[in-house]
XYZ file of C-alpha atoms in Angstrom:
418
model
C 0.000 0.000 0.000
C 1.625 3.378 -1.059
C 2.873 4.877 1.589
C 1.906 9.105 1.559
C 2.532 12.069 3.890
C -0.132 15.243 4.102
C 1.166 18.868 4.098
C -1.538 21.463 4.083
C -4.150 19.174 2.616
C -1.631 17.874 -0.103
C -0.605 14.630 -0.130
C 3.134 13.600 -0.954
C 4.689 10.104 -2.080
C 7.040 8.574 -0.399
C 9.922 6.512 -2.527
C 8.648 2.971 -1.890
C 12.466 1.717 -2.599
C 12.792 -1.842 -1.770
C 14.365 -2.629 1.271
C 18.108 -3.109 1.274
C 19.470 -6.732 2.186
C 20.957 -7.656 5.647
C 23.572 -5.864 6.777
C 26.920 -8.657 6.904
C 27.075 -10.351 10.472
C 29.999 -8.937 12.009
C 32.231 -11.117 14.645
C 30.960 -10.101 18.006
C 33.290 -8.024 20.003
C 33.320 -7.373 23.380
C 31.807 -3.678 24.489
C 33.638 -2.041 26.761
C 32.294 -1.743 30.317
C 29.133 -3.171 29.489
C 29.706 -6.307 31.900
C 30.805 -4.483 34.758
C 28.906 -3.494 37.911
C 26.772 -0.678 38.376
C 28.993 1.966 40.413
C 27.960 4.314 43.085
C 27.044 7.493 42.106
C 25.553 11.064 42.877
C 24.258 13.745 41.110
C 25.318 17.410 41.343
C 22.541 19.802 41.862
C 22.783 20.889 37.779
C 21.892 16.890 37.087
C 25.538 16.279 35.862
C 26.628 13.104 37.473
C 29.852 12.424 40.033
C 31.430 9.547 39.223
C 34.089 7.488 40.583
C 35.914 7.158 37.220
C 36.173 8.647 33.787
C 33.450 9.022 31.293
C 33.567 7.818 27.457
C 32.357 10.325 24.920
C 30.638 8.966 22.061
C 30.338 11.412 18.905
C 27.081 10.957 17.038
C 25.469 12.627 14.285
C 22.674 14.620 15.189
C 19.676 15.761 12.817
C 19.877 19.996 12.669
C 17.456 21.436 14.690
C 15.560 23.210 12.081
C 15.254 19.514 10.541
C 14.153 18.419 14.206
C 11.691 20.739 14.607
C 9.658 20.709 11.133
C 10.054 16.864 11.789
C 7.411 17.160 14.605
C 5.977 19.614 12.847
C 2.733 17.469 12.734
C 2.447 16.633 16.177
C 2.573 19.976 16.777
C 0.737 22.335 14.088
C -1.220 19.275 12.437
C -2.182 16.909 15.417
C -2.105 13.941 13.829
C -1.076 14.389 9.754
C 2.027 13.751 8.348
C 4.803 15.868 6.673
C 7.233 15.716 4.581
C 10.529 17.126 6.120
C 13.479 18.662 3.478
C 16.559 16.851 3.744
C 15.488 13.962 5.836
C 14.021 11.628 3.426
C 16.527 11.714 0.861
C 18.212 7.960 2.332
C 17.075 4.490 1.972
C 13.776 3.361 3.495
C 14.011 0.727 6.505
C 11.915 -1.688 8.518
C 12.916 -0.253 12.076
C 11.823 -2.354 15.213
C 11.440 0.439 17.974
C 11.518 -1.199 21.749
C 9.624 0.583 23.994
C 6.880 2.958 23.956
C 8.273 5.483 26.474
C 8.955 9.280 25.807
C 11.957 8.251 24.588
C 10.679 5.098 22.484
C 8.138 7.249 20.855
C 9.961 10.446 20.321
C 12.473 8.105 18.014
C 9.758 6.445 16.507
C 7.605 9.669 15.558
C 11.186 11.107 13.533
C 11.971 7.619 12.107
C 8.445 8.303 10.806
C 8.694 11.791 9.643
C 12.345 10.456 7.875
C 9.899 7.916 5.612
C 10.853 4.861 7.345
C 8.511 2.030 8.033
C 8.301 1.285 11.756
C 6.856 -1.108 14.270
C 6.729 -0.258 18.084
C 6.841 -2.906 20.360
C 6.077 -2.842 24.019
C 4.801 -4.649 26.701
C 3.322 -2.374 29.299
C -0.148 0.248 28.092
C 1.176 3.692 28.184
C -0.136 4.612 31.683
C 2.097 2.039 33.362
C 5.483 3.276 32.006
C 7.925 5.241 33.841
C 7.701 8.273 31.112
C 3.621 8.334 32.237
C 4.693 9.151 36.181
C 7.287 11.358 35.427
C 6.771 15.287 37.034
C 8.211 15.836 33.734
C 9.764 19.362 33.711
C 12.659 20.307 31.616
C 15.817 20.079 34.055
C 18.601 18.203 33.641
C 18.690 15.634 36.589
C 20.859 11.861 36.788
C 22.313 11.722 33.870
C 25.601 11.653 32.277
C 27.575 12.883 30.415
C 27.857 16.463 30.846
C 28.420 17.506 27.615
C 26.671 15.443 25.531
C 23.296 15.904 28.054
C 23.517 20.101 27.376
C 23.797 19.502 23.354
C 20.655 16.897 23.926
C 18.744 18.843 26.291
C 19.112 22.109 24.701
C 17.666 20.958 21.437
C 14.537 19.357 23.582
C 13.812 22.716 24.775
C 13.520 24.105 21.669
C 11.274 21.630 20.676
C 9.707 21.796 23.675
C 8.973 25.333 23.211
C 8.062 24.945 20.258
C 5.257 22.760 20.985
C 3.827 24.833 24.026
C 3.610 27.730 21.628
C 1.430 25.700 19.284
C -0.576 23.821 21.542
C 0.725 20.640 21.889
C -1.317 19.107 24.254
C -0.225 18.532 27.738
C 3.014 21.489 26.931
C 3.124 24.628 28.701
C 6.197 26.760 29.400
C 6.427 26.781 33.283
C 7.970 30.007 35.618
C 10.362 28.894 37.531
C 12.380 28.900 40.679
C 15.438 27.265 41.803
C 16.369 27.881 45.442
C 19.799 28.354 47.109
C 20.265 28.186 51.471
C 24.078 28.829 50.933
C 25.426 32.437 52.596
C 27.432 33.676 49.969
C 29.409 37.153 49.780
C 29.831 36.133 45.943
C 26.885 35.153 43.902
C 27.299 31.345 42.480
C 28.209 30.965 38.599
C 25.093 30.380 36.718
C 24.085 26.455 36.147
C 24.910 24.444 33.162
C 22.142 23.915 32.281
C 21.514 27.998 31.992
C 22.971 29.169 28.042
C 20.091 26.566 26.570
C 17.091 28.417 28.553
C 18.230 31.714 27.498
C 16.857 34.721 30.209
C 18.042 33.568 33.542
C 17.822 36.243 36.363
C 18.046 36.707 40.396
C 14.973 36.489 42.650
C 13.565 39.213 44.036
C 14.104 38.982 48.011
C 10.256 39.280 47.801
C 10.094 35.989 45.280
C 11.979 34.251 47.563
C 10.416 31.993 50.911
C 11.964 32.334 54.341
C 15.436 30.868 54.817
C 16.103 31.636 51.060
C 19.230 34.148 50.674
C 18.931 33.745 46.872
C 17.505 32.195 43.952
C 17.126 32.189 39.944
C 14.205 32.829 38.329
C 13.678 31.290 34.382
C 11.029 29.651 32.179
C 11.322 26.356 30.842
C 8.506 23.756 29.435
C 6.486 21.302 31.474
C 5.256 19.016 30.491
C 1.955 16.684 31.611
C 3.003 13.521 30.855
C -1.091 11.879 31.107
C -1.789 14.328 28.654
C 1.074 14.147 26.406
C 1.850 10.297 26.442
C -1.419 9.455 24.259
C -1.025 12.557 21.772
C 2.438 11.572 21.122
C 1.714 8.163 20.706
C -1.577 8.784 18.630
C 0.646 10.727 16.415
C 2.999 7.915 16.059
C 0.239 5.175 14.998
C -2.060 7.689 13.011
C 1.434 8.492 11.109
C 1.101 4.524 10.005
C 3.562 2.950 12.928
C 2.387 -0.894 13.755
C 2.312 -1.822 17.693
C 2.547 -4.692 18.812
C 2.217 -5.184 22.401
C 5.057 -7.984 23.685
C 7.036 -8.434 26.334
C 10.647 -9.344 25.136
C 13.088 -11.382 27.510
C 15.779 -10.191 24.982
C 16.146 -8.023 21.948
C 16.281 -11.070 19.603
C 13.270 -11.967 20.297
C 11.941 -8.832 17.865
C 13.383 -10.098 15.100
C 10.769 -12.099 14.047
C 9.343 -8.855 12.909
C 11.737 -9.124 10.139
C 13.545 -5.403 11.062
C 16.481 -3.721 9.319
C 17.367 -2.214 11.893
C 16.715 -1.938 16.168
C 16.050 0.369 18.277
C 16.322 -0.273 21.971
C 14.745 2.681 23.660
C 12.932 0.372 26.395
C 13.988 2.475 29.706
C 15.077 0.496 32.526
C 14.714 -3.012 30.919
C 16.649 -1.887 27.659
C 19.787 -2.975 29.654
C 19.062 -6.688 30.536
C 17.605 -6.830 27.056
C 20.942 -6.273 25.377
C 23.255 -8.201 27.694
C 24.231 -4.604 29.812
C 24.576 -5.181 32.906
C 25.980 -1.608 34.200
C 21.615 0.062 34.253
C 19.863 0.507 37.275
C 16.803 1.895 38.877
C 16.586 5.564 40.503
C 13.481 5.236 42.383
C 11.773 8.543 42.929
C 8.737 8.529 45.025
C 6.225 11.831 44.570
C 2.866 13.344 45.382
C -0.133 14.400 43.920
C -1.975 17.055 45.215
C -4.502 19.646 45.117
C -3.154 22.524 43.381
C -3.493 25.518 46.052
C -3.396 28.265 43.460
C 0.652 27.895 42.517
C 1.474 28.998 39.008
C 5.631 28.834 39.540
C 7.266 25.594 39.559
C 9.634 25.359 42.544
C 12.349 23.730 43.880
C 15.852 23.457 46.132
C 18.076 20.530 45.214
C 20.301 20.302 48.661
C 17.070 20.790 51.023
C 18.484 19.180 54.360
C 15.595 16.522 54.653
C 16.272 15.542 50.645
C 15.584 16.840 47.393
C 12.321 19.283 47.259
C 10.634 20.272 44.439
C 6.983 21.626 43.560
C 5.281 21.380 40.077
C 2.053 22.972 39.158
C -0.205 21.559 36.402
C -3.752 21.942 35.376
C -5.369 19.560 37.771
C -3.183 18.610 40.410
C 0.468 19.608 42.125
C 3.998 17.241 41.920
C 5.742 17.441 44.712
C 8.930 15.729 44.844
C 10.898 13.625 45.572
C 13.563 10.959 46.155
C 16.561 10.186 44.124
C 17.254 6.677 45.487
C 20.312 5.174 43.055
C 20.043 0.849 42.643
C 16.521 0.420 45.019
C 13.694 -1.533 43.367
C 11.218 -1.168 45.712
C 8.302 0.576 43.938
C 6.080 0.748 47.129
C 5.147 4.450 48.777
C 6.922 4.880 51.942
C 4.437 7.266 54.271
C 6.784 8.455 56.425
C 8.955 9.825 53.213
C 5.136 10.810 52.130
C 5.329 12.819 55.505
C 8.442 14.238 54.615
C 8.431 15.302 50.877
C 5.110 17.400 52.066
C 6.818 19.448 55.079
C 10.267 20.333 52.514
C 7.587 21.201 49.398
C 5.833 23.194 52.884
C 9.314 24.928 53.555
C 9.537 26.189 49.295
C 6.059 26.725 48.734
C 4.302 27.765 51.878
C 0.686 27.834 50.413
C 1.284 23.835 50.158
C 0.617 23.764 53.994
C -2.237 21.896 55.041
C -1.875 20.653 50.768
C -4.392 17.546 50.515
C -2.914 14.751 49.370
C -4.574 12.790 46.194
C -2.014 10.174 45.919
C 1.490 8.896 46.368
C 3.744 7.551 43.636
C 6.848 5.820 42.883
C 8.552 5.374 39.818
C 12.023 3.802 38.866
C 14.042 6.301 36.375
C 16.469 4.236 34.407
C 19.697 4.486 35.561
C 23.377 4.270 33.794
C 26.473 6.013 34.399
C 26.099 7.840 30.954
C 23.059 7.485 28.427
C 24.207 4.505 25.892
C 23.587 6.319 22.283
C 25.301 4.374 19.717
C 24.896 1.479 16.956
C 26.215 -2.092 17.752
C 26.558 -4.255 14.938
C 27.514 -7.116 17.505
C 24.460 -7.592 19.127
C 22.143 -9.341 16.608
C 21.878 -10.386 12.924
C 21.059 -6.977 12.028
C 22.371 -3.125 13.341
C 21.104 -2.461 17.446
C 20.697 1.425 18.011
C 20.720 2.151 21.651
C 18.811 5.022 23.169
C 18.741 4.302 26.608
C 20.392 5.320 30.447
C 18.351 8.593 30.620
C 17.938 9.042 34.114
C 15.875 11.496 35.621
C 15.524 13.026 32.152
C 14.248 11.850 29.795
C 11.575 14.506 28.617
C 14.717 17.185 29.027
C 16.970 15.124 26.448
C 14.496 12.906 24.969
C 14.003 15.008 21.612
C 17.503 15.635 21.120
C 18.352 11.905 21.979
C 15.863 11.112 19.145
C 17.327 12.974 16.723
C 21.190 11.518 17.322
C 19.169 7.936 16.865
C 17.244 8.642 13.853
C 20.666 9.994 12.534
C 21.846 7.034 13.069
C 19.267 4.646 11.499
C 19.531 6.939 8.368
C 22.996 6.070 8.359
C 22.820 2.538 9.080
C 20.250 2.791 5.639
C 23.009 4.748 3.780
C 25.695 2.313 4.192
C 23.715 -0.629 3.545
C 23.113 0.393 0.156
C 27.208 1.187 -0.818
């Protein structure tokens, strides 16, 4: 069936090439650090991680932004149509098998998509039970690693992130902002990071600021309401002629009787133990729904003395948050951390005294020392791109993770056609 994408109300073909033949089976090498332990880590209050050891810097290529952003141009101006996108579909058309159907899982799938490519999804939890459909979701930078490839990654998110609250995406809204600092200081700190790729970042007002605050920096950034979101993005995805098909896999070979080109592993905390990588693990983060008081301004202080504190308003509720709890799997609420993430969001937002509480939550981020973003040709009969390792953010760098993936599938479809 001819495959077609809509623009405007016209309707484009899309070069219905024949697929290329299976890439040669390479000898299977070993990965570096993929079989060794998980190792203790922290996370600075910018969301870089500490590590005991060095990092390895992979070097992908990334789609240009512009090229990002009219990719999603029809989840964001045209709901659920397709278009075409200049300078993306100009490579070989692939089968792609995309594993998981996460933010992260359907962000790659939806530019595989808008790049011409046929793809199948494959998941085995419904949307509201993945870790992407819990998430506070606000753009930040938290748990993950490395440094500099998170700020390329997570700027280019924002500006698609941006982009999409200014034209409605559902569930998107750009968020004022707060970050709190306790610390006495006769100098003022060096701005964050994370600062260059929000653009205006200024001081509090001593007036903006809650008791016990000597300073703070004000900024916008998007938010994002993940129940809202989740479907649209993944409505966009199937309406834009994606196949699902609902599977739990014990390991990534298992997809291949989908006949694929090419892999995708994008499947959060289990993406790991499905490719034989051993060094994931869960961040458990326990928050709180409540009734929104009347709070407009997302708030929060990273290096609160009873643990991390941090207060999100949305249209129907509040996030308060949370815990940052690196290799526990226990997914059951605590009440006496319950107890304790509503006195610290208490402390930051005093109107959330007396908040009442609609429910608790807990959540395990997936966990690696640095997000794995690369192709391995070792794995299976055919090319394995990993997207996976994104910590605590995966809506701040999951559009600009998509985009170095997608590169890479269009590459993989290059060279198997030399």
């Amino acid at each position: 069936m001819p495959l077609s994408m809509e623009i405007r109300g016209r309707s484009f073909p899309v070069d219905e090439r024949p697929r290329p033949g299976r890439r040669p089976i390479r000898s299977p090498e070993p990965k570096p650090g993929l079989n060794q332990p998980p190792v203790h880590c922290e996370w600075n209050c910018e969301g870089a991680p500490i590590w005991a050891g060095q990092h390895r810097t992979r070097t992908t290529s990334s789609l240009p932004i512009t090229v990002l952003l009219h990719a999603i141009g029809a989840l964001v101006v045209h709901g659920c149509e397709s278009v075409p996108v200049d300078g993306v579909c100009d490579h070989l058309r692939v089968h792609v098998v995309v594993v998981g159907a996460g933010v992260s899982g359907l962000s790659t799938a939806r530019l595989l998509l808008a790049g011409g490519h046929e793809v199948t999804l494959v998941s085995g939890d419904p949307l509201r039970q993945t870790t992407s459909h819990l998430a506070a979701a606000v753009w930040f930078p938290t748990a993950a690693g490395p440094a500099d490839a998170v700020a390329r990654w997570s700027a280019s998110a924002y500006e698609v992130l941006v982009r999409a609250a200014a034209d409605g995406v559902p569930g998107v809204c750009m968020r004022e902002s707060l970050v709190l600092y306790r610390e006495e200081a006769d100098v003022l700190p060096p701005l964050p990071s994370w600062a260059e790729a929000v653009g205006e970042v200024r001081l509090a007002r001593p007036d903006e600021l809650p008791p016990g605050y000597p300073h703070g920096l004000r900024f916008v950034v998007p938010l994002v309401e993940m129940p809202t979101y989740l479907p649209h993005l993944y409505d966009s995805v199937v309406h834009n002629g994606a196949q699902h098909v609902q599977r739990r896999l014990g390991a990534l070979d298992q997809a291949l009787d989908l006949r694929p080109d090419v892999v995708v592993n994008a499947a959060g905390l289990t993406a790991g133990a499905l490719a034989g990588d051993n060094t994931t693990f869960p961040v458990r983060g326990q928050i709180l729904r409540v009734v929104n008081p009347g709070l407009s301004l997302s708030v929060r202080d990273e290096h609160h003395p009873g643990g991390r504190a941090y207060v999100h308003p949305r249209t129907q509720d509040c996030i308060l948050g949370g815990t940052l709890e690196v290799g526990v799997w226990d997914t059951t609420p605590d009440a006496d951390e319950t107890a304790a993430i509503l006195k610290r969001c208490a402390d930051i937002a005093p109107a959330l005294a007396g908040a009442q509480l609609i429910e608790s939550i807990v959540g395990l981020r997936p966990g690696r020392r640095e997000i794995r973003l690369e192709v391995d040709e070792s794995l299976l009969a055919v090319p394995v791109v990993h997207n996976y390792g994104h910590g605590g953010s995966g809506v701040t760098v999951g559009w600009g993770c998509a985009a170095d993936a997608a590169a890479l599938v269009d590459s993989l479809a290059d060279a198997s056609n030399e």
